[in-house]
XYZ file of C-alpha atoms in Angstrom:
188
model
C 91.109 108.604 126.783
C 90.077 112.279 126.969
C 86.865 113.321 128.698
C 84.813 116.228 127.340
C 81.958 117.690 129.370
C 78.726 118.944 127.811
C 79.547 122.715 127.820
C 82.796 121.879 126.029
C 80.765 119.936 123.447
C 78.843 123.119 122.610
C 82.064 125.130 122.361
C 83.605 122.597 119.998
C 80.505 122.545 117.840
C 80.417 126.345 117.609
C 84.116 126.500 116.737
C 83.597 123.841 114.097
C 81.028 126.089 112.436
C 83.319 129.147 112.330
C 81.341 131.084 114.916
C 83.026 134.125 116.467
C 82.908 134.660 120.206
C 81.874 137.858 121.967
C 81.040 138.748 125.551
C 77.287 138.270 125.240
C 75.200 135.198 124.453
C 73.327 135.468 121.187
C 71.013 132.548 121.838
C 68.551 131.068 124.286
C 68.016 127.392 125.012
C 64.865 125.490 125.902
C 64.811 121.944 127.235
C 62.138 120.280 125.091
C 61.928 116.709 126.346
C 63.394 113.859 128.335
C 62.870 110.194 127.508
C 64.122 107.300 129.627
C 64.124 103.524 129.129
C 65.370 100.553 131.118
C 65.796 96.885 130.235
C 65.013 95.742 133.795
C 62.816 97.992 135.985
C 63.381 95.619 138.936
C 67.078 96.575 138.963
C 66.871 100.185 137.773
C 63.829 102.268 137.047
C 63.095 105.860 136.113
C 59.931 107.379 137.568
C 58.209 110.635 136.728
C 60.908 112.153 134.542
C 59.679 115.379 132.999
C 60.718 118.801 131.833
C 58.886 121.693 133.456
C 58.873 125.399 132.805
C 60.050 127.290 135.880
C 59.645 130.758 134.362
C 60.011 132.409 130.991
C 63.059 130.905 129.303
C 63.925 128.752 132.317
C 63.319 124.997 132.327
C 64.015 122.258 134.847
C 64.345 118.485 135.008
C 62.579 116.347 137.610
C 62.303 112.617 138.226
C 63.511 109.651 140.248
C 66.120 106.996 139.504
C 65.467 103.836 141.515
C 68.740 101.923 141.741
C 68.200 98.455 143.271
C 71.843 97.311 143.252
C 75.232 98.754 144.192
C 77.711 99.893 141.566
C 81.274 99.077 142.574
C 84.598 99.792 140.922
C 85.500 97.146 138.359
C 82.019 95.735 137.807
C 80.364 95.732 134.368
C 78.425 99.000 134.746
C 79.475 101.518 132.098
C 78.119 104.637 130.400
C 78.663 106.667 127.255
C 77.297 110.020 126.077
C 76.569 110.921 122.463
C 75.442 114.233 121.041
C 73.428 114.890 117.900
C 72.302 117.975 115.979
C 69.284 118.703 113.776
C 68.226 121.971 112.197
C 64.553 120.863 112.265
C 64.184 118.567 115.287
C 62.643 115.888 113.060
C 64.205 112.518 112.306
C 67.247 114.122 110.660
C 69.630 114.184 113.633
C 73.252 113.639 112.756
C 75.967 112.588 115.150
C 78.330 115.336 116.187
C 82.034 114.488 115.985
C 82.639 114.382 119.704
C 81.352 112.236 122.510
C 82.174 110.781 125.872
C 83.364 107.263 125.174
C 82.080 104.242 127.037
C 83.700 103.911 130.454
C 82.895 102.743 133.958
C 80.189 104.630 135.889
C 82.649 105.457 138.711
C 85.040 107.016 136.156
C 82.139 109.083 134.742
C 81.275 110.278 138.265
C 84.889 111.345 138.845
C 85.195 113.231 135.572
C 82.215 114.308 133.476
C 79.725 114.389 136.360
C 82.091 116.160 138.775
C 83.287 118.732 136.214
C 80.071 119.449 134.353
C 76.992 118.410 136.331
C 77.539 117.867 140.055
C 77.196 121.519 141.004
C 73.880 121.756 139.134
C 72.459 118.919 141.267
C 73.710 120.121 144.679
C 70.559 121.963 145.770
C 67.877 120.031 143.872
C 68.746 116.350 144.310
C 70.325 113.668 146.445
C 72.761 112.671 143.691
C 76.317 112.173 144.993
C 78.276 115.238 146.087
C 81.977 114.871 146.854
C 85.172 116.913 147.097
C 88.112 115.092 145.527
C 87.102 111.670 144.286
C 83.912 109.630 144.514
C 84.434 106.693 146.837
C 82.478 103.624 145.664
C 80.045 102.066 145.941
C 77.202 103.985 144.364
C 74.683 102.656 146.848
C 71.273 101.172 146.239
C 68.828 104.081 146.702
C 66.175 106.225 145.074
C 67.943 109.261 143.615
C 65.666 112.219 142.994
C 65.900 115.382 140.929
C 63.436 118.115 141.846
C 63.344 120.950 139.290
C 67.072 120.818 138.577
C 68.190 123.704 136.383
C 71.387 123.787 134.365
C 74.037 126.477 134.435
C 74.792 127.809 130.946
C 77.876 129.810 131.960
C 80.267 127.327 130.337
C 78.478 127.442 126.988
C 79.780 129.559 124.110
C 78.289 132.972 123.371
C 77.502 131.915 119.800
C 76.182 128.507 118.775
C 74.410 126.872 115.856
C 70.637 127.387 116.018
C 68.605 124.175 115.996
C 67.967 121.075 118.080
C 70.528 119.202 120.169
C 69.952 115.682 121.426
C 72.096 114.287 124.230
C 71.924 110.521 124.572
C 73.213 108.934 127.786
C 73.475 105.149 127.515
C 74.125 102.765 130.396
C 75.343 99.159 130.142
C 75.943 96.371 132.656
C 73.589 94.969 135.271
C 70.853 96.760 133.359
C 70.836 98.564 130.019
C 69.231 102.004 130.064
C 69.028 105.257 128.137
C 68.198 108.869 128.863
C 67.632 111.171 125.905
C 67.451 114.936 126.457
C 66.400 117.264 123.635
C 67.164 121.005 123.665
C 66.188 123.716 121.209
C 68.615 126.562 120.720
C 67.229 129.789 119.231
C 69.146 132.842 118.093
C 68.137 135.901 120.090
C 66.984 138.819 118.003
């Protein structure tokens, strides 16, 4: 099973739309919203998740994940990531033809998280940081994000203007979702 991180998703989408690449980005991106749900707040809860504007054109994500159980290798806790596109941002999102298929949380930490997100969280959260491989368990704790910003360096220079929705779904001890919506505008 092949893992694709989020910047690669944008590259694939741009290539799929025949976009040419140059040395300069022709777009800007704005994080519009974050929405989180949980089936059992006693086991896992999300507190205070919000998008905030740090400065012009720069947005950040903040919030707490309260994890009241340990995640160990081989248990039932899995995740998947889906990506959708809409030209309007209304209820016309369509699934993009790539995703991160459902797999164990520890496998996600050792691949997608390590390759595409861990560095972004190093200075703004207490989410796991590791060198080679994450060593389970993911311990019971309150994991915080305090104005975490995302590096766009891995994104393509040209991309389809519109709205992108990234849906992270968790299964197992508790079912949960996190939905992030971004608006991509062409720079003039």
